Short mmCIF file of C-alpha atoms in Angstrom, two decimals:
data_model
loop_
_atom_site.label_atom_id
_atom_site.label_comp_id
_atom_site.label_asym_id
_atom_site.label_seq_id
_atom_site.Cartn_x
_atom_site.Cartn_y
_atom_site.Cartn_z
CA MET A 298 63.15 -26.49 7.55
CA LYS A 299 62.72 -29.86 9.28
CA ARG A 300 61.20 -29.60 12.73
CA PHE A 301 58.94 -32.65 12.81
CA PHE A 302 58.54 -36.02 11.15
CA LYS A 303 56.06 -36.31 8.36
CA PRO A 304 55.46 -38.67 5.39
CA VAL A 305 57.81 -38.18 2.51
CA GLU A 306 56.13 -37.52 -0.79
CA LYS A 307 57.36 -39.96 -3.47
CA GLU A 308 58.88 -37.90 -6.25
CA GLY A 309 58.24 -40.45 -8.93
CA SER A 310 54.70 -41.12 -8.12
CA SER A 311 53.13 -37.66 -8.84
CA LYS A 312 51.58 -36.63 -12.16
CA LYS A 313 53.84 -34.61 -14.37
CA PRO A 314 52.68 -31.23 -15.61
CA SER A 315 51.49 -30.97 -19.10
CA LEU A 316 53.96 -28.30 -20.19
CA SER A 317 55.44 -27.24 -23.50
CA GLN A 318 58.89 -28.33 -24.73
CA PRO A 319 61.72 -26.23 -23.31
CA GLU A 320 62.81 -23.22 -25.32
CA LYS A 321 66.57 -22.76 -26.13
CA GLU A 322 68.01 -20.29 -23.53
CA GLU A 323 68.12 -16.88 -24.86
CA ASP A 324 71.65 -15.33 -25.26
CA VAL A 325 70.89 -12.29 -22.98
CA SER A 326 72.96 -9.21 -23.59
CA LEU A 327 73.01 -7.52 -20.28
CA SER A 328 73.73 -4.03 -21.65
CA ASN A 329 70.80 -4.26 -24.12
CA GLU A 330 68.29 -5.99 -22.13
CA ASN A 331 68.26 -4.06 -18.80
CA LYS A 332 65.37 -1.69 -18.32
CA GLY A 333 66.20 -0.17 -14.86
CA GLU A 334 66.28 -2.01 -11.50
CA PRO A 335 63.98 -4.58 -9.99
CA SER A 336 61.36 -3.43 -7.44
CA LYS A 337 59.17 -6.40 -6.84
CA PHE A 338 60.72 -9.55 -5.07
CA MET A 339 59.44 -12.92 -3.92
CA THR A 340 61.16 -15.40 -1.70
CA TRP A 341 60.02 -18.96 -1.10
CA ASN A 342 61.46 -22.19 0.48
CA ALA A 343 59.92 -24.61 -1.92
CA ASN A 344 60.82 -27.78 0.13
CA SER A 345 61.70 -29.54 -3.24
CA PHE A 346 61.23 -27.51 -6.28
CA LEU A 347 60.58 -30.59 -8.25
CA LEU A 348 57.69 -31.65 -6.12
CA ARG A 349 56.23 -28.15 -6.36
CA VAL A 350 56.35 -28.34 -10.11
CA LYS A 351 54.72 -31.81 -10.12
CA ASN A 352 52.04 -31.12 -7.57
CA ASN A 353 51.40 -27.44 -7.07
CA TRP A 354 52.64 -25.58 -10.19
CA PRO A 355 49.29 -24.20 -11.43
CA GLU A 356 48.60 -22.60 -8.22
CA PHE A 357 51.97 -21.06 -7.71
CA THR A 358 52.07 -19.99 -11.34
CA LYS A 359 48.82 -18.11 -10.63
CA LEU A 360 50.59 -16.29 -7.75
CA VAL A 361 53.57 -15.38 -9.84
CA THR A 362 51.31 -14.14 -12.67
CA SER A 363 49.35 -12.10 -10.23
CA PHE A 364 52.18 -10.51 -8.24
CA ASP A 365 54.49 -10.38 -11.23
CA PRO A 366 57.80 -10.33 -9.37
CA ASP A 367 60.99 -9.07 -10.92
CA VAL A 368 63.09 -11.43 -8.84
CA ILE A 369 62.13 -14.88 -7.32
CA ALA A 370 64.62 -16.20 -4.64
CA VAL A 371 64.06 -19.97 -4.00
CA GLN A 372 65.45 -22.12 -1.23
CA GLU A 373 65.55 -25.83 -0.56
CA VAL A 374 65.50 -26.66 -4.26
CA ARG A 375 66.63 -30.17 -3.48
CA MET A 376 67.92 -31.04 -6.98
CA PRO A 377 71.46 -32.68 -7.30
CA ALA A 378 74.26 -30.84 -9.07
CA ALA A 379 75.51 -32.09 -12.41
CA GLY A 380 78.33 -34.71 -12.34
CA SER A 381 78.39 -38.40 -12.43
CA LYS A 382 79.07 -40.55 -9.35
CA GLY A 383 82.52 -40.08 -8.04
CA ALA A 384 83.23 -37.19 -10.40
CA PRO A 385 83.64 -33.46 -9.46
CA LYS A 386 80.16 -31.83 -9.37
CA ASN A 387 79.03 -28.55 -11.08
CA PRO A 388 76.71 -26.86 -8.62
CA GLY A 389 75.49 -24.43 -11.25
CA GLU A 390 73.96 -27.09 -13.49
CA LEU A 391 71.22 -29.63 -12.84
CA LYS A 392 72.18 -33.31 -12.87
CA ASP A 393 71.33 -35.05 -16.23
CA ASP A 394 73.68 -38.03 -16.51
CA THR A 395 71.07 -40.73 -15.71
CA ASN A 396 67.64 -41.47 -17.11
CA SER A 397 65.85 -40.37 -13.94
CA SER A 398 67.97 -37.21 -13.60
CA ARG A 399 67.44 -36.28 -17.27
CA GLU A 400 63.71 -36.66 -16.87
CA GLU A 401 63.72 -34.60 -13.68
CA LYS A 402 65.65 -31.92 -15.30
CA GLN A 403 63.36 -31.74 -18.30
CA ILE A 404 60.26 -31.49 -16.00
CA LEU A 405 61.79 -28.53 -14.27
CA MET A 406 63.02 -26.74 -17.46
CA ARG A 407 59.74 -27.30 -19.13
CA ALA A 408 58.03 -25.54 -16.33
CA LEU A 409 60.50 -22.70 -16.36
CA SER A 410 60.20 -22.31 -20.07
CA SER A 411 56.41 -21.81 -19.95
CA PRO A 412 54.53 -18.67 -19.09
CA PRO A 413 55.04 -16.56 -17.06
CA PHE A 414 58.54 -18.02 -16.41
CA ALA A 415 59.70 -17.86 -19.94
CA ASN A 416 60.25 -14.19 -19.34
CA TYR A 417 62.84 -15.04 -16.62
CA ARG A 418 66.41 -16.41 -16.47
CA VAL A 419 67.45 -18.81 -13.69
CA TRP A 420 70.68 -19.49 -11.76
CA TRP A 421 71.24 -22.49 -9.63
CA SER A 422 73.43 -23.29 -6.70
CA LEU A 423 72.97 -26.91 -5.82
CA ALA A 424 74.22 -29.52 -3.35
CA ASP A 425 75.69 -32.91 -4.43
CA SER A 426 72.41 -34.68 -3.51
CA LYS A 427 68.80 -33.79 -3.27
CA TYR A 428 69.38 -31.57 -0.32
CA ALA A 429 69.32 -27.81 0.24
CA GLY A 430 70.25 -25.77 -2.77
CA THR A 431 68.98 -22.34 -4.03
CA ALA A 432 67.83 -20.75 -7.23
CA LEU A 433 67.56 -17.14 -8.38
CA ILE A 434 65.00 -16.40 -11.09
CA VAL A 435 65.21 -12.92 -12.64
CA LYS A 436 63.20 -11.29 -15.38
CA LYS A 437 65.38 -10.93 -18.52
CA CYS A 438 64.79 -7.17 -18.51
CA PHE A 439 66.39 -6.84 -15.02
CA GLN A 440 69.44 -8.93 -15.40
CA PRO A 441 72.24 -8.46 -12.72
CA LYS A 442 75.62 -7.16 -13.71
CA LYS A 443 77.31 -10.08 -11.73
CA ILE A 444 76.35 -13.30 -10.03
CA PHE A 445 78.27 -14.97 -7.14
CA PHE A 446 77.48 -18.20 -5.35
CA ASN A 447 79.48 -17.51 -2.25
CA LEU A 448 79.83 -14.85 0.45
CA ASP A 449 83.46 -14.19 -0.38
CA ARG A 450 82.46 -13.04 -3.93
CA ILE A 451 84.91 -15.36 -5.58
CA ALA A 452 84.05 -16.32 -9.21
CA SER A 453 82.77 -19.94 -9.80
CA LYS A 454 83.05 -20.90 -6.08
CA HIS A 455 79.77 -22.23 -4.47
CA GLU A 456 78.98 -22.32 -0.80
CA PRO A 457 78.62 -25.96 0.67
CA ASP A 458 75.11 -27.25 -0.14
CA GLY A 459 74.40 -24.35 -2.46
CA ARG A 460 73.17 -22.00 0.26
CA VAL A 461 74.00 -18.67 -1.40
CA ILE A 462 73.24 -16.70 -4.50
CA LEU A 463 74.42 -12.99 -4.69
CA ALA A 464 73.23 -10.79 -7.41
CA GLU A 465 74.89 -7.46 -8.19
CA PHE A 466 72.62 -4.80 -9.65
CA ASP A 467 73.57 -1.20 -10.48
CA THR A 468 72.33 0.29 -7.29
CA PHE A 469 71.96 -2.58 -4.82
CA ARG A 470 72.93 -6.24 -4.04
CA LEU A 471 70.43 -8.96 -3.58
CA LEU A 472 71.51 -11.97 -1.24
CA ASN A 473 69.53 -15.14 -1.41
CA THR A 474 70.36 -17.50 1.47
CA TYR A 475 69.23 -20.79 2.85
CA ALA A 476 70.53 -20.68 6.49
CA PRO A 477 71.56 -23.94 7.93
CA ASN A 478 69.28 -25.18 10.76
CA ASN A 479 70.72 -24.68 14.25
CA GLY A 480 69.96 -28.27 15.23
CA TRP A 481 69.57 -29.47 18.78
CA LYS A 482 73.08 -30.33 20.01
CA GLU A 483 76.68 -29.17 20.34
CA GLU A 484 77.62 -31.17 17.19
CA GLU A 485 79.55 -30.42 14.10
CA ASN A 486 76.50 -29.91 11.87
CA SER A 487 74.37 -28.19 14.56
CA PHE A 488 75.42 -25.37 16.90
CA PRO A 489 79.00 -24.83 15.59
CA ARG A 490 77.91 -24.75 11.99
CA ARG A 491 75.29 -22.18 12.70
CA ARG A 492 77.51 -19.95 14.77
CA LYS A 493 80.05 -20.03 11.87
CA TRP A 494 77.37 -19.14 9.42
CA ASP A 495 76.14 -16.26 11.45
CA LYS A 496 79.66 -14.98 11.85
CA ARG A 497 80.19 -15.09 8.14
CA ILE A 498 76.97 -13.30 7.27
CA LEU A 499 77.83 -10.51 9.79
CA GLU A 500 81.26 -10.14 8.11
CA PHE A 501 79.63 -10.10 4.67
CA VAL A 502 77.10 -7.44 5.59
CA LEU A 503 79.79 -5.21 7.29
CA GLN A 504 82.12 -5.58 4.11
CA SER A 505 79.24 -4.67 1.76
CA SER A 506 78.21 -1.29 3.08
CA ASP A 507 79.29 0.47 -0.20
CA LYS A 508 75.94 -0.48 -1.75
CA PRO A 509 72.45 -1.00 -0.31
CA LEU A 510 71.51 -4.70 0.36
CA ILE A 511 68.43 -6.80 0.06
CA TRP A 512 68.99 -9.93 2.07
CA CYS A 513 66.19 -12.51 1.69
CA GLY A 514 65.41 -16.16 1.99
CA ASP A 515 64.87 -18.84 4.68
CA LEU A 516 66.97 -17.32 7.48
CA ASN A 517 65.98 -20.03 9.93
CA VAL A 518 65.48 -17.69 12.87
CA SER A 519 62.53 -15.99 14.55
CA HIS A 520 63.90 -12.75 15.87
CA GLU A 521 61.35 -11.92 18.56
CA GLU A 522 58.50 -13.54 20.55
CA ILE A 523 56.06 -11.82 18.17
CA ASP A 524 57.53 -13.87 15.31
CA VAL A 525 56.30 -17.25 16.74
CA SER A 526 52.71 -18.38 17.40
CA HIS A 527 53.55 -20.10 20.73
CA PRO A 528 56.61 -18.65 22.44
CA GLU A 529 56.44 -20.81 25.52
CA PHE A 530 56.15 -23.96 23.42
CA TYR A 531 59.19 -23.11 21.36
CA SER A 532 61.28 -21.91 24.20
CA ALA A 533 60.75 -25.22 26.20
CA ALA A 534 61.17 -27.50 23.10
CA LYS A 535 63.63 -30.35 23.45
CA GLN A 536 64.69 -33.37 21.33
CA ASN A 537 64.61 -36.69 23.18
CA GLY A 538 64.80 -34.90 26.53
CA TYR A 539 68.28 -33.42 25.67
CA VAL A 540 69.13 -30.11 27.39
CA PRO A 541 72.18 -28.14 26.03
CA PRO A 542 74.77 -27.05 28.56
CA ASN A 543 74.47 -23.43 27.46
CA LYS A 544 71.07 -22.07 28.44
CA GLU A 545 71.13 -19.67 25.38
CA ASP A 546 71.12 -22.82 23.11
CA CYS A 547 67.95 -24.34 24.72
CA GLY A 548 64.71 -24.41 22.81
CA GLN A 549 63.39 -24.87 19.24
CA PRO A 550 66.04 -24.46 16.57
CA GLY A 551 65.46 -21.09 15.09
CA PHE A 552 64.19 -19.71 18.41
CA THR A 553 67.01 -20.09 20.78
CA LEU A 554 68.31 -16.90 22.50
CA ALA A 555 71.68 -17.38 20.93
CA GLU A 556 70.37 -17.35 17.44
CA ARG A 557 68.00 -14.54 17.99
CA ARG A 558 70.72 -12.36 19.64
CA ARG A 559 73.15 -13.08 16.75
CA PHE A 560 70.49 -12.21 14.15
CA GLY A 561 69.75 -8.97 16.16
CA THR A 562 73.46 -8.14 15.94
CA ILE A 563 73.52 -8.64 12.22
CA LEU A 564 70.57 -6.30 11.75
CA LYS A 565 71.94 -3.69 14.14
CA GLU A 566 75.56 -3.58 13.05
CA GLY A 567 74.60 -4.11 9.35
CA LYS A 568 72.06 -1.28 9.51
CA LEU A 569 69.37 -3.60 8.11
CA ILE A 570 65.60 -3.27 8.44
CA ASP A 571 63.25 -6.27 8.70
CA ALA A 572 60.85 -5.10 6.09
CA TYR A 573 57.77 -7.11 7.18
CA ARG A 574 58.10 -6.01 10.90
CA PHE A 575 58.75 -2.43 9.60
CA LEU A 576 55.26 -2.40 8.22
CA HIS A 577 53.44 -4.86 10.47
CA LYS A 578 53.99 -3.92 14.17
CA GLU A 579 51.39 -6.19 15.66
CA LYS A 580 51.31 -9.92 15.94
CA ASP A 581 49.09 -11.54 13.37
CA MET A 582 48.00 -15.06 14.21
CA GLU A 583 46.40 -15.67 10.93
CA ARG A 584 48.90 -14.30 8.33
CA GLY A 585 51.95 -13.41 10.30
CA PHE A 586 54.06 -16.46 9.90
CA SER A 587 55.99 -18.09 7.08
CA TRP A 588 56.61 -21.66 8.34
CA SER A 589 53.88 -23.98 9.68
CA GLY A 590 54.12 -27.26 11.54
CA ASN A 591 52.55 -30.48 10.47
CA PRO A 592 48.83 -30.28 10.68
CA ILE A 593 48.91 -33.60 12.53
CA GLY A 594 50.78 -34.01 15.79
CA LYS A 595 52.02 -31.70 18.48
CA TYR A 596 53.28 -29.05 15.95
CA ARG A 597 49.72 -28.54 14.66
CA GLY A 598 48.95 -24.86 14.67
CA LYS A 599 52.63 -24.00 15.79
CA ARG A 600 54.03 -21.44 13.36
CA MET A 601 57.17 -19.32 12.96
CA ARG A 602 58.31 -16.45 10.88
CA ILE A 603 61.70 -17.53 9.56
CA ASP A 604 61.58 -16.26 5.89
CA TYR A 605 62.54 -12.67 5.47
CA PHE A 606 63.31 -9.63 3.48
CA THR A 607 65.74 -7.35 5.25
CA VAL A 608 66.97 -4.20 3.52
CA SER A 609 69.55 -1.54 4.13
CA GLU A 610 68.44 1.50 5.86
CA GLN A 611 68.89 3.59 2.72
CA LEU A 612 66.00 1.57 1.23
CA LYS A 613 63.70 1.97 4.18
CA ASP A 614 61.69 4.75 2.87
CA ARG A 615 61.08 2.79 -0.47
CA ILE A 616 59.31 -0.10 1.31
CA THR A 617 55.76 0.00 0.20
CA ALA A 618 54.61 -3.61 0.92
CA CYS A 619 55.95 -6.88 2.42
CA GLU A 620 53.47 -9.67 2.83
CA MET A 621 53.12 -13.33 3.81
CA HIS A 622 51.11 -15.30 1.22
CA GLY A 623 50.08 -18.17 3.47
CA GLN A 624 47.58 -18.32 6.22
CA GLY A 625 45.89 -20.56 8.81
CA ILE A 626 46.93 -23.90 10.31
CA GLU A 627 45.85 -25.81 7.19
CA LEU A 628 48.71 -24.24 5.18
CA GLU A 629 46.56 -22.30 2.71
CA GLY A 630 48.86 -20.51 0.21
CA PHE A 631 51.89 -22.65 1.06
CA TYR A 632 51.66 -24.39 -2.30
CA GLY A 633 52.71 -27.85 -0.83
CA SER A 634 55.72 -26.53 1.11
CA ASP A 635 55.96 -26.01 4.78
CA HIS A 636 56.82 -22.43 3.92
CA CYS A 637 54.75 -19.82 2.26
CA PRO A 638 56.01 -17.25 -0.34
CA VAL A 639 56.86 -13.81 1.06
CA THR A 640 56.94 -10.80 -1.21
CA LEU A 641 58.49 -7.34 -1.01
CA GLU A 642 57.71 -4.19 -3.06
CA LEU A 643 59.80 -1.03 -3.26
CA SER A 644 58.92 2.27 -4.76
CA GLN A 645 60.96 3.39 -7.71
CA ALA A 646 64.25 5.22 -6.70
CA CYS A 647 64.33 8.99 -7.45
CA PRO A 648 66.84 9.49 -10.31
CA ASN A 649 68.95 11.86 -8.14
CA SER A 650 68.80 9.89 -4.92
CA LYS A 651 71.87 9.15 -2.89
CA GLN A 652 71.36 5.47 -3.54
CA ASP A 653 71.94 5.88 -7.20
CA GLU A 654 75.16 7.79 -6.65
CA VAL A 655 76.74 5.00 -4.62
CA SER A 656 79.80 3.74 -6.55
CA MET A 657 80.57 0.29 -7.58
#
C-alpha cells in the first residue's frame, strides 16, 4: 500500500539467499493427500516477494516454522506473469523468458522448495509487470478441491493485476484479495475503481452464502477510528491540497467515510466477523496495526489496520486467536515490508457440526 514516498530497494543489488536447488513439483493427488481441513492461517502483504526472499527470508522462515500455518495468503507479490513482450500472458506462472526473469524465478522457487516451504504447494495470480499480484501457499496435506483466480469462479480467468485467489475446501471457502487502493481523486484508477471493487466483493459474498467464508488479505481499509493510530491526521489528509467534491471521499485512502461504510455494509450483509476485532476490543497502540508509515517524515508513527481475517458467523465460535506480528514505529516484525503478517487460528470443527453439513 503506497501512502508515502520512500527510497526504492534495488532488486538486483541484494544478496541472494543460499538455498538448495528446487525440487521437482510433487504430483499431488488431492483425494489421497488431504488430512482434514486447514485451521491455521497467515496473511501478509510482502511488498515484493522477491525482495523479501533476498533480504528477509531467514526471519520470515523462522516465523513460519514457529507458527506452522496450514495456509499462507500473500499479496503484492510484484512478480510479472509468464509471457514474452507483446505476447499473451499467463498470470498463473512466473515469467522466465529472459535471463533476469529466469534468475528471479529460480531465486523464488529455491526459497519455496526449502524447509519449511517444501511441505507446501503454491498458486500464483500475477500482473503483467512487477505490480500487485497474489499467491496462495497451502500445505500439501490440506489441498483445496478447487482454485479460482476471479470473483466470478470462472475457470482459468484471472482478475486484472492478479488481485484474487479463491480456494474451495470441503467445508469453507478461503478468499485471498489485494484490494485496489482508493487513491485521492475522482479518476479512473482511483475512486471509481474502488467503488466497483467493493460492489463486486459484496455481490460475491452474498452469492457465496451456501458455505462459510474466510476472507483475508490486504483489504486496504481501516473500518473504525480504533483501527488507525491517528484518526484526525488520516481524516484531514490531502494530496497536493486537493479536496474531493464528495465529503465522504475526503481523507487518507483506506480511511475515507465512503470506503469505511462500504466495508461495513459488506460485513453486515455478508454476515462476516472481523476476527481480530472480535477478540481485541480495545485499541492497542503497540501491536494493533498491520501497516506502518515510513519511519522518516510526516508518516512516522502513523499506522493503520488494513490487513484482515474476516470469517462467516458460522465460524465465529471457532476463532481462538487472531494476531498482528509487527509492533512499534520501527517496523519490528514487518520483515522488510510496510505490512506485518497477520495470523488466524480456528479450533477444529465438530464432526457433526452444521458447518460440515453444508452442501457443495
